[in-house]
Tab-separated table of C-alpha atoms in Angstrom:
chain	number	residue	atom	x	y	z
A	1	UNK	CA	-16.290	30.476	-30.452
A	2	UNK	CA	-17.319	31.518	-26.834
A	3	UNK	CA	-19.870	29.929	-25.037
A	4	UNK	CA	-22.479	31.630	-23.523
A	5	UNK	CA	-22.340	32.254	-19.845
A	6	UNK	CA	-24.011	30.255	-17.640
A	7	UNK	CA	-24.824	32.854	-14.922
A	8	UNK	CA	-26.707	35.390	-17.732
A	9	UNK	CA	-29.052	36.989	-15.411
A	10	UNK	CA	-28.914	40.446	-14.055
A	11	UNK	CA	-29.979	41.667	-10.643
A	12	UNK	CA	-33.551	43.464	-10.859
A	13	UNK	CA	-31.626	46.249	-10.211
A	14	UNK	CA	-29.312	46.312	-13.202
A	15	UNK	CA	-32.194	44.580	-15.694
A	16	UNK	CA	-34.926	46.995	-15.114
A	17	UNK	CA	-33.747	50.604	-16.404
A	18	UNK	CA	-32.328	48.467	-19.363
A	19	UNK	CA	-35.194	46.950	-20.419
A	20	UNK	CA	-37.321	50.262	-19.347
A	21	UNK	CA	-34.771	52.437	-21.395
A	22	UNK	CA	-35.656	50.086	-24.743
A	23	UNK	CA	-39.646	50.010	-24.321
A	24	UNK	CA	-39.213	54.024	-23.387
A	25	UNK	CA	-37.596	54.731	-27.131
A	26	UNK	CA	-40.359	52.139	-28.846
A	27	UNK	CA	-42.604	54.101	-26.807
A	28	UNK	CA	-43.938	56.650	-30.116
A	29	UNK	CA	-43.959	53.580	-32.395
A	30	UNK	CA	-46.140	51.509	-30.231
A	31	UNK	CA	-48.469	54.264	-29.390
A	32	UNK	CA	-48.899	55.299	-32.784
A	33	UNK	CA	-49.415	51.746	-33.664
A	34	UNK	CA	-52.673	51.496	-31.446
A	35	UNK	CA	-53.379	55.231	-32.586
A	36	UNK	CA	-52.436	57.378	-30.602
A	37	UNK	CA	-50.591	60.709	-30.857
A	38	UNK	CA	-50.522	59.969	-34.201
A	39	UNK	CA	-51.416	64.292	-35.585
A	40	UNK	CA	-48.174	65.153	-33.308
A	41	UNK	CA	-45.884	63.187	-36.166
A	42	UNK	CA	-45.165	64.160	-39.791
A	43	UNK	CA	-45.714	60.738	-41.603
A	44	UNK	CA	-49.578	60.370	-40.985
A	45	UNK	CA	-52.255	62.263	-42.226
A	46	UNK	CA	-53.094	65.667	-39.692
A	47	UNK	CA	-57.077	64.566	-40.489
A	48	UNK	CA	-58.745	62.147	-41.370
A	49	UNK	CA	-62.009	62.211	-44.067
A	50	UNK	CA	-65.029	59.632	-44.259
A	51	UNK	CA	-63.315	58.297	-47.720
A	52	UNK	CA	-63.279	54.219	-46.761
A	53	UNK	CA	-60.247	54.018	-49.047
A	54	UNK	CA	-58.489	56.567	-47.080
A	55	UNK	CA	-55.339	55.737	-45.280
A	56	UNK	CA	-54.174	57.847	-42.683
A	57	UNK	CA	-51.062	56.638	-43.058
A	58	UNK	CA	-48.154	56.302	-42.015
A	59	UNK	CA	-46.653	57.698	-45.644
A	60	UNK	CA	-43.416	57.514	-47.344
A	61	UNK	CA	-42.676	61.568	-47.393
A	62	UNK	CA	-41.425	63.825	-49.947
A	63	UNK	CA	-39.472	65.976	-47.625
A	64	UNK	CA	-35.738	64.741	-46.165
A	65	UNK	CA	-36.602	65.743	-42.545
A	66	UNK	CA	-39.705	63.904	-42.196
A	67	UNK	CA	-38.080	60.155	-43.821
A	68	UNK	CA	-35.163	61.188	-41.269
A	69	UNK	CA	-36.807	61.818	-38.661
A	70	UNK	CA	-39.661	58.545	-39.113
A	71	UNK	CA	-36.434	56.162	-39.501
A	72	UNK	CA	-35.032	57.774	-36.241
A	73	UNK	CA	-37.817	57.286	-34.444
A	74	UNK	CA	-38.038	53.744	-35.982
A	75	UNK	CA	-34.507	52.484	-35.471
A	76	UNK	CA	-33.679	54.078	-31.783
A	77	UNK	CA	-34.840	51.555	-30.096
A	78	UNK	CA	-32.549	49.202	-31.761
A	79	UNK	CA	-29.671	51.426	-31.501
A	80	UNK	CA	-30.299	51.603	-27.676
A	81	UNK	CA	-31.217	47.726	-27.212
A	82	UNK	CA	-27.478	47.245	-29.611
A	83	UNK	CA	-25.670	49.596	-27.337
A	84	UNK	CA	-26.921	47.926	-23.883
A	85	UNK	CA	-25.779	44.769	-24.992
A	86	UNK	CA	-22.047	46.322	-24.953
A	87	UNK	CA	-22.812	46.447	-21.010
A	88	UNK	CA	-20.483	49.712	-21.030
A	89	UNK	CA	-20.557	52.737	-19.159
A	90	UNK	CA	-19.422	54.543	-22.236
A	91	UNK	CA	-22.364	52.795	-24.389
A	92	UNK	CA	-25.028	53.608	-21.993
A	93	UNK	CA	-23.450	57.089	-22.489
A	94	UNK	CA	-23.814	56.997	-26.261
A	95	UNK	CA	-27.328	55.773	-25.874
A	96	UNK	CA	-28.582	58.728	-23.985
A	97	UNK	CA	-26.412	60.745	-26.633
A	98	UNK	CA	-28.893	59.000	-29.402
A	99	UNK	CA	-32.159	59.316	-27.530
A	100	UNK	CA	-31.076	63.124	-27.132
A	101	UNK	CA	-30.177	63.708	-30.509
A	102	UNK	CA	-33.657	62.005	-32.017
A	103	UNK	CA	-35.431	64.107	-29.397
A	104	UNK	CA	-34.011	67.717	-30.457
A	105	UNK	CA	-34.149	66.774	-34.426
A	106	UNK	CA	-37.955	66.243	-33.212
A	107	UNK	CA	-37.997	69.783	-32.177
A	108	UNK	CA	-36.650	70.910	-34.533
A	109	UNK	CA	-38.350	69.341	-37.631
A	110	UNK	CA	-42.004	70.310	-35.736
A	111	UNK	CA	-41.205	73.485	-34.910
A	112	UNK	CA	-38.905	74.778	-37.434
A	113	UNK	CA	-39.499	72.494	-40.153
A	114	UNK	CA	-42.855	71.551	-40.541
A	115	UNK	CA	-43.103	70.642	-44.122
A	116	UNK	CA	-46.528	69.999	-46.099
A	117	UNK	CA	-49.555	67.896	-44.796
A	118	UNK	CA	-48.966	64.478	-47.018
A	119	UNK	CA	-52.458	64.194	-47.772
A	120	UNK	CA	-53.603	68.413	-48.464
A	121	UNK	CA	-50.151	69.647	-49.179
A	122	UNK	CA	-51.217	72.111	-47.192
A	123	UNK	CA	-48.675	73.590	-44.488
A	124	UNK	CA	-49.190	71.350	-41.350
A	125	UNK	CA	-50.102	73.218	-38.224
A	126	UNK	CA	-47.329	73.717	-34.782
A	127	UNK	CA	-48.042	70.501	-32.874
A	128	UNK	CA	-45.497	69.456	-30.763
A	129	UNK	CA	-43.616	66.104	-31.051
A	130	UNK	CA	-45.505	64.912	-27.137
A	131	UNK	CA	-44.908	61.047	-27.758
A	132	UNK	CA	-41.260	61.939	-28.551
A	133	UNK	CA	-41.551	65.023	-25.414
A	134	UNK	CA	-42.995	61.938	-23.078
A	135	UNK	CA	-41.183	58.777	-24.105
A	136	UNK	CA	-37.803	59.948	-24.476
A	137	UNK	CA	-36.933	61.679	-21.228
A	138	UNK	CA	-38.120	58.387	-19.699
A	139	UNK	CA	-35.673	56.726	-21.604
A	140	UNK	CA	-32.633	59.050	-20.744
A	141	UNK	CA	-33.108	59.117	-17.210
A	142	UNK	CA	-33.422	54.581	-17.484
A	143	UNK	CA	-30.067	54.865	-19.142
A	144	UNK	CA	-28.639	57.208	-16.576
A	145	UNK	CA	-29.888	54.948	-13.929
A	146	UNK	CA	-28.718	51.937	-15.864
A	147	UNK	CA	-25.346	53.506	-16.379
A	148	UNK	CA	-24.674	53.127	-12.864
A	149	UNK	CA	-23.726	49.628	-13.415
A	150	UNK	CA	-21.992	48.795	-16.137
A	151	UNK	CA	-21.465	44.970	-17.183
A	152	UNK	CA	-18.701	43.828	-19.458
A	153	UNK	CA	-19.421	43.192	-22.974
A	154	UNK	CA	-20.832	39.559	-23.468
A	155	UNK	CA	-21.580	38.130	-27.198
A	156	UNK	CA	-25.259	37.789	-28.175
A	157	UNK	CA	-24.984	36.944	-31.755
A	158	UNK	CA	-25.556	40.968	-33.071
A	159	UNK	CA	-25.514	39.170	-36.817
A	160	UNK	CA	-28.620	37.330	-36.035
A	161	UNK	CA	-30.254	40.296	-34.159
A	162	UNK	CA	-29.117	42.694	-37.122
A	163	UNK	CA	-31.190	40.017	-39.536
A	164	UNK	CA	-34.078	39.706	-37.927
A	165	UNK	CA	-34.216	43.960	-37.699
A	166	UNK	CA	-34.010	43.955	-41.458
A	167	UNK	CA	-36.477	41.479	-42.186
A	168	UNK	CA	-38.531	42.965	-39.751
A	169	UNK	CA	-38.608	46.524	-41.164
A	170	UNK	CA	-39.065	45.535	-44.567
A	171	UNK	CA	-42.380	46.968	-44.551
A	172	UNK	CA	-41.177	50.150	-43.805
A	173	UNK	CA	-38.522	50.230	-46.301
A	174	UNK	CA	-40.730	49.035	-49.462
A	175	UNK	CA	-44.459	49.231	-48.528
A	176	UNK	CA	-45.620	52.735	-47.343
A	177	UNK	CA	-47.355	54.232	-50.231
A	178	UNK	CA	-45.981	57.708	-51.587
A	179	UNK	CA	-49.086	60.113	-51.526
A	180	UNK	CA	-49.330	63.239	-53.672
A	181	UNK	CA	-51.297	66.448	-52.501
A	182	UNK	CA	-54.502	65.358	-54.859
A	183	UNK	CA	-55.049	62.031	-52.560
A	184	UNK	CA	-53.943	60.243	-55.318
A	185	UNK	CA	-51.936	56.976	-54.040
A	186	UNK	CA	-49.370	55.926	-55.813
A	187	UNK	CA	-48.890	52.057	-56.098
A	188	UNK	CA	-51.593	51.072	-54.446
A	189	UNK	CA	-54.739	49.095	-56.102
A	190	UNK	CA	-58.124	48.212	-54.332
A	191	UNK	CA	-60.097	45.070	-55.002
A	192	UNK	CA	-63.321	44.181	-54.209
A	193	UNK	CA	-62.026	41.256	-51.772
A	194	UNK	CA	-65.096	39.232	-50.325
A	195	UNK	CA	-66.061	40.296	-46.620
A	196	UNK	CA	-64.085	38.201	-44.050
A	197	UNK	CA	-63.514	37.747	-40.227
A	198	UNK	CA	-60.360	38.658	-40.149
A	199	UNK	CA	-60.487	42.275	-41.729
A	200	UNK	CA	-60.100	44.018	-39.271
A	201	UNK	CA	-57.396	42.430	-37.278
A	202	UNK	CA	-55.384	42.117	-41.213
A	203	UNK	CA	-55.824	45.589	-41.606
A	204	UNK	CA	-54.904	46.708	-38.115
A	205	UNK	CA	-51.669	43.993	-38.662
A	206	UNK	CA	-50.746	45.380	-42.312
A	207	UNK	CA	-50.768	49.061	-40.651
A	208	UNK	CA	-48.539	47.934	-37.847
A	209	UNK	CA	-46.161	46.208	-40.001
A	210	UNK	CA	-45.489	49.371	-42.095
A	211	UNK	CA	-45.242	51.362	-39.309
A	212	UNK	CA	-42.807	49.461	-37.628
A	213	UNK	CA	-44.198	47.572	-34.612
A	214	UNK	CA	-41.765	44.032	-35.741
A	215	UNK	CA	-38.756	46.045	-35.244
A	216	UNK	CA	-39.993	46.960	-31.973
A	217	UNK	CA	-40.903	43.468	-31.056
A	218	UNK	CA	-36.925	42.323	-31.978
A	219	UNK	CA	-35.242	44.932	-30.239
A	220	UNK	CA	-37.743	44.475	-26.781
A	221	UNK	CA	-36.728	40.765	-27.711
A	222	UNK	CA	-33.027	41.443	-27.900
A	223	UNK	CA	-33.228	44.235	-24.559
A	224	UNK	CA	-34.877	40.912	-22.357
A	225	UNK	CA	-32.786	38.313	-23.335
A	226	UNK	CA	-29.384	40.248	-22.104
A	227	UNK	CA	-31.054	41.383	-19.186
A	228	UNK	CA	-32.987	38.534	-17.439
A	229	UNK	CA	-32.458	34.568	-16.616
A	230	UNK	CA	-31.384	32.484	-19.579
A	231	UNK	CA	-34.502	30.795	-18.978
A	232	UNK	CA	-36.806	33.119	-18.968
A	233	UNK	CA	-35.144	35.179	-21.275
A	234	UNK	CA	-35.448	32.566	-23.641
A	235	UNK	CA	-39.389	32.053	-23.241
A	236	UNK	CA	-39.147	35.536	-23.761
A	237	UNK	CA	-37.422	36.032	-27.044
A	238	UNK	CA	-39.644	32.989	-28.029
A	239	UNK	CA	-42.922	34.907	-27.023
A	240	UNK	CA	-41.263	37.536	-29.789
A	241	UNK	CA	-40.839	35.210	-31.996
A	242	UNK	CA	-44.369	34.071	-32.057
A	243	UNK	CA	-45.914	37.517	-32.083
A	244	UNK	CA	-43.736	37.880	-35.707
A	245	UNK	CA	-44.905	34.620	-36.821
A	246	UNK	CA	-48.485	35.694	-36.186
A	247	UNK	CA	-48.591	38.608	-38.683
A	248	UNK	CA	-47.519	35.658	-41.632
A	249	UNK	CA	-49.905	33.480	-40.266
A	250	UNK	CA	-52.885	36.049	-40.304
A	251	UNK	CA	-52.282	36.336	-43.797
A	252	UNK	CA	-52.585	32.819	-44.418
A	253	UNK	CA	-56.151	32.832	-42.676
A	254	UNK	CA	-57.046	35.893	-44.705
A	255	UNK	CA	-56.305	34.056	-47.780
A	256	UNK	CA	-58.032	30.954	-47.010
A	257	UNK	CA	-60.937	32.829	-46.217
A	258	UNK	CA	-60.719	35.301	-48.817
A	259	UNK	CA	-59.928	32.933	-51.774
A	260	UNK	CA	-62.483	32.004	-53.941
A	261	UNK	CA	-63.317	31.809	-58.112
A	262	UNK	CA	-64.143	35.602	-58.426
A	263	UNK	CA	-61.027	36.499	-56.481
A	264	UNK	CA	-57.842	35.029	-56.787
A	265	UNK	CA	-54.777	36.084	-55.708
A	266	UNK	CA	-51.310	34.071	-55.486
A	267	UNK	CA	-50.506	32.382	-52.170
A	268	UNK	CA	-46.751	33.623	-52.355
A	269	UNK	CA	-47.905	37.301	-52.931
A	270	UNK	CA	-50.585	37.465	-49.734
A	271	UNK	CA	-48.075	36.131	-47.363
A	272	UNK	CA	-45.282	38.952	-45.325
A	273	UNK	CA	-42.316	36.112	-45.855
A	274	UNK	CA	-39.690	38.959	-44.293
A	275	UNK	CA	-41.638	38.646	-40.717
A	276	UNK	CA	-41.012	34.657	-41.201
A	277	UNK	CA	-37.547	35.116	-41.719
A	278	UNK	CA	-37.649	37.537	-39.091
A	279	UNK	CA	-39.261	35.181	-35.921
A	280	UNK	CA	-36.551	32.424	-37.579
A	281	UNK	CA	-33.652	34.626	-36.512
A	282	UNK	CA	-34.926	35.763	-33.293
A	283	UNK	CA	-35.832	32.293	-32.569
A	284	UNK	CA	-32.445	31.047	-33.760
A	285	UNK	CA	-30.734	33.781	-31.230
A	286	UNK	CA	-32.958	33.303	-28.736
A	287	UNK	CA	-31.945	29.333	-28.503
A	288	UNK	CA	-28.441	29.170	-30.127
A	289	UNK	CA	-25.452	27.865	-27.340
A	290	UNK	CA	-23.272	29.576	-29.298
A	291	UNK	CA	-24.321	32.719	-29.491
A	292	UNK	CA	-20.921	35.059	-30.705
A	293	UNK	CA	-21.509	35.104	-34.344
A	294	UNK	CA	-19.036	38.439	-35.613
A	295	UNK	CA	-17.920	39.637	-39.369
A	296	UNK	CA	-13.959	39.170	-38.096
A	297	UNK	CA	-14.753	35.195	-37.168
A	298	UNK	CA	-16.760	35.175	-40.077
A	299	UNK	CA	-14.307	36.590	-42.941
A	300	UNK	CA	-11.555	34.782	-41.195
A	301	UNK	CA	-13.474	31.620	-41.561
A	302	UNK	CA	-14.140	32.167	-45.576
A	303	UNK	CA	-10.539	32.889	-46.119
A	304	UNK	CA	-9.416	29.684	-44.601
A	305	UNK	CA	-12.119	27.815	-46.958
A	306	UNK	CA	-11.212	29.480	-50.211
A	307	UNK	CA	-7.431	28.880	-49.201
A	308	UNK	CA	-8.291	25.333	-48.050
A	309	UNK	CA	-7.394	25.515	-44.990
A	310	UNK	CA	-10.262	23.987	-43.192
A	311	UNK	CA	-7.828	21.841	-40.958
A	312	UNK	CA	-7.616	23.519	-37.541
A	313	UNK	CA	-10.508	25.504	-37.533
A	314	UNK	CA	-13.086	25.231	-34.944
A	315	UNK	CA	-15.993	22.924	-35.861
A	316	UNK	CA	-18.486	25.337	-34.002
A	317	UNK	CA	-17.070	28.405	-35.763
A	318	UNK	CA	-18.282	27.010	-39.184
A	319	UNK	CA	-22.050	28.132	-38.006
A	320	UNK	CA	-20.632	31.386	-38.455
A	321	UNK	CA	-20.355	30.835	-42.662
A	322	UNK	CA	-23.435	29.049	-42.849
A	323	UNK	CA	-25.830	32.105	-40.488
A	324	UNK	CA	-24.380	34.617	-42.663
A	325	UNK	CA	-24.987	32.900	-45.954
A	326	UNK	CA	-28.543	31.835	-44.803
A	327	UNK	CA	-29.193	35.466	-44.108
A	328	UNK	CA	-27.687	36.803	-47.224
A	329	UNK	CA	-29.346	34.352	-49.458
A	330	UNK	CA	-32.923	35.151	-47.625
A	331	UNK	CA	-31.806	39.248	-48.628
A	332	UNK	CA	-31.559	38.640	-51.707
A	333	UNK	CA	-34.361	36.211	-52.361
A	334	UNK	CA	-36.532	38.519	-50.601
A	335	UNK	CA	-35.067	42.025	-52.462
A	336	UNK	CA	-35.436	40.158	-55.982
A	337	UNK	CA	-39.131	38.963	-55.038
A	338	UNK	CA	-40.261	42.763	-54.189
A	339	UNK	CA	-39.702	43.884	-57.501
A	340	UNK	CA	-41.167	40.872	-59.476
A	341	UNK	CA	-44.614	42.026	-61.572
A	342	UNK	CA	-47.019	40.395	-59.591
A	343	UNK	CA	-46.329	42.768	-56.337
């Protein structure tokens, strides 16, 4: 087990087009979180009506080039954030390699592969792709400029970032609604909930959360804590942590607020337990000493168990075991409790 180095800090030089070439690729999912640019992607609605129970989105899509293309967009900026944490000349290289790719299937799906409206079914109109157009060359030329100075590979415990990403996009994966060209939602079910505070901001953090905005928040998370102070880059990644634990917490207010006799609705089912296991892990790699936390040191560890060979192993390695069962035990709590009747 390595420790982690005490001089973690980059010059401003080296730090900035890092850290500008991960909030460049969340650029489209941030934007669209806050509404904007939202007609120039395939996954929300092209208009909107004056139907309250409306959604504009985003929607789980019938077509293969539109899911691609939304999990692309989703996941690049974890891709990039995993690749600068190799430090490599050759990763930075294979970062603007992915940022490049994402941006010409963009093109291409607009342009050459439309595909229906998901709420009229109607063939969506030629708009071009502009958050991925604007973001993305801002991105590539950050990694360029970042290439310049490559750092050697340092460990920053990728199991415990790779966690928290799953947790974070569970949303994504098992929440947006499937829509079908009559406006009829599938799966979801409106109550008459009684009027509350904290509508607004619950819907606004519900939307977010299926569009992706957690992930974001771990891989920004991830970008600042390789590239500035330990210190700071801890208060950072803690600052992360917090904004996940928020979205769990606003449910909590929303229930106490929302509960009553006429309305009743389980505690367990109004809370978004993935985003709590997801500010655990980031706060866990954030703070951890020991920060190297691979498959190899972990498979090698659970050999030596099951053969009983515990004598000689490193007493710090033996985190490595317990992380990855914590996480795979929170997986499959959290995959079984999806598909239970009451959600």
């Amino acid at each position: 087990m390595m420790q982690e180095p005490a001089a973690g800090a980059l010059s401003p030089v080296a730090a900035v087009p890092r850290f500008g070439a991960v909030l460049a690729a969340s650029g489209p999912v941030i934007l669209t979180t806050f509404g904007l640019g939202r007609q120039s992607v395939g996954w929300f609605c092209s208009a909107t009506n004056s139907d309250p129970y409306s959604v504009e989105g985003p929607y789980a899509l019938e077509t293969l080039p539109g899911e691609l293309l939304f999990w692309s967009v989703l996941l690049l900026p974890v891709v990039v954030a995993g690749l600068l944490l190799r430090g490599s000349r050759r990763a930075m290289l294979t970062a603007v390699a992915a940022v490049g790719a994402v941006l010409v299937f963009g093109l291409i799906t607009a342009f050459l592969l439309p595909g229906p409206d998901p709420c009229t079914g109607q063939e969506r109109a030629l708009v071009p792709p502009w958050l991925l157009i604007v973001c993305y060359p801002v991105a590539v030329m950050a990694l360029v400029l970042a290439a310049r100075s490559p750092l050697p590979r340092r460990p920053y415990g990728i199991i415990l970032w790779a966690g928290a990403v799953g947790a974070a996009a569970w949303a994504a994966m098992f929440d947006r609604c499937m829509i079908t060209y009559d406006r009829f939602v599938v799966g979801v079910i409106y109550l008459e909930a009684p009027e509350s505070s904290w509508d607004g901001l619950a819907r606004w953090s519900g939307e977010a959360d299926v569009i992706g905005l957690p992930v974001v928040l771990v891989a920004l998370a991830a970008a600042v804590r390789a590239t500035i102070p330990i210190r700071w880059g801890r208060l950072a990644g803690t600052a992360a942590a917090v904004a996940l634990l928020l979205f769990p917490l606003l449910d909590v207010a929303t229930y106490a607020t929302q509960y009553s006799d006429d309305f009743q609705m389980l505690f367990l089912d109004s809370v978004r337990w993935p985003l709590l296991v997801a500010a655990a892990l980031v706060a866990s790699a954030v703070w951890s000493l020991r920060v190297r936390i691979s498959w190899a040191g972990t498979v090698h560890l659970s050999r030596s168990m099951i053969r009983g060979q515990v004598k000689g192993v490193i007493p710090g390695r033996a985190k490595d075991i317990v992380v990855a069962g914590v996480i795979a035990a929170a997986s499959v709590w959290l995959i079984v409790s999806s598909f239970t009747p009451t959600r």
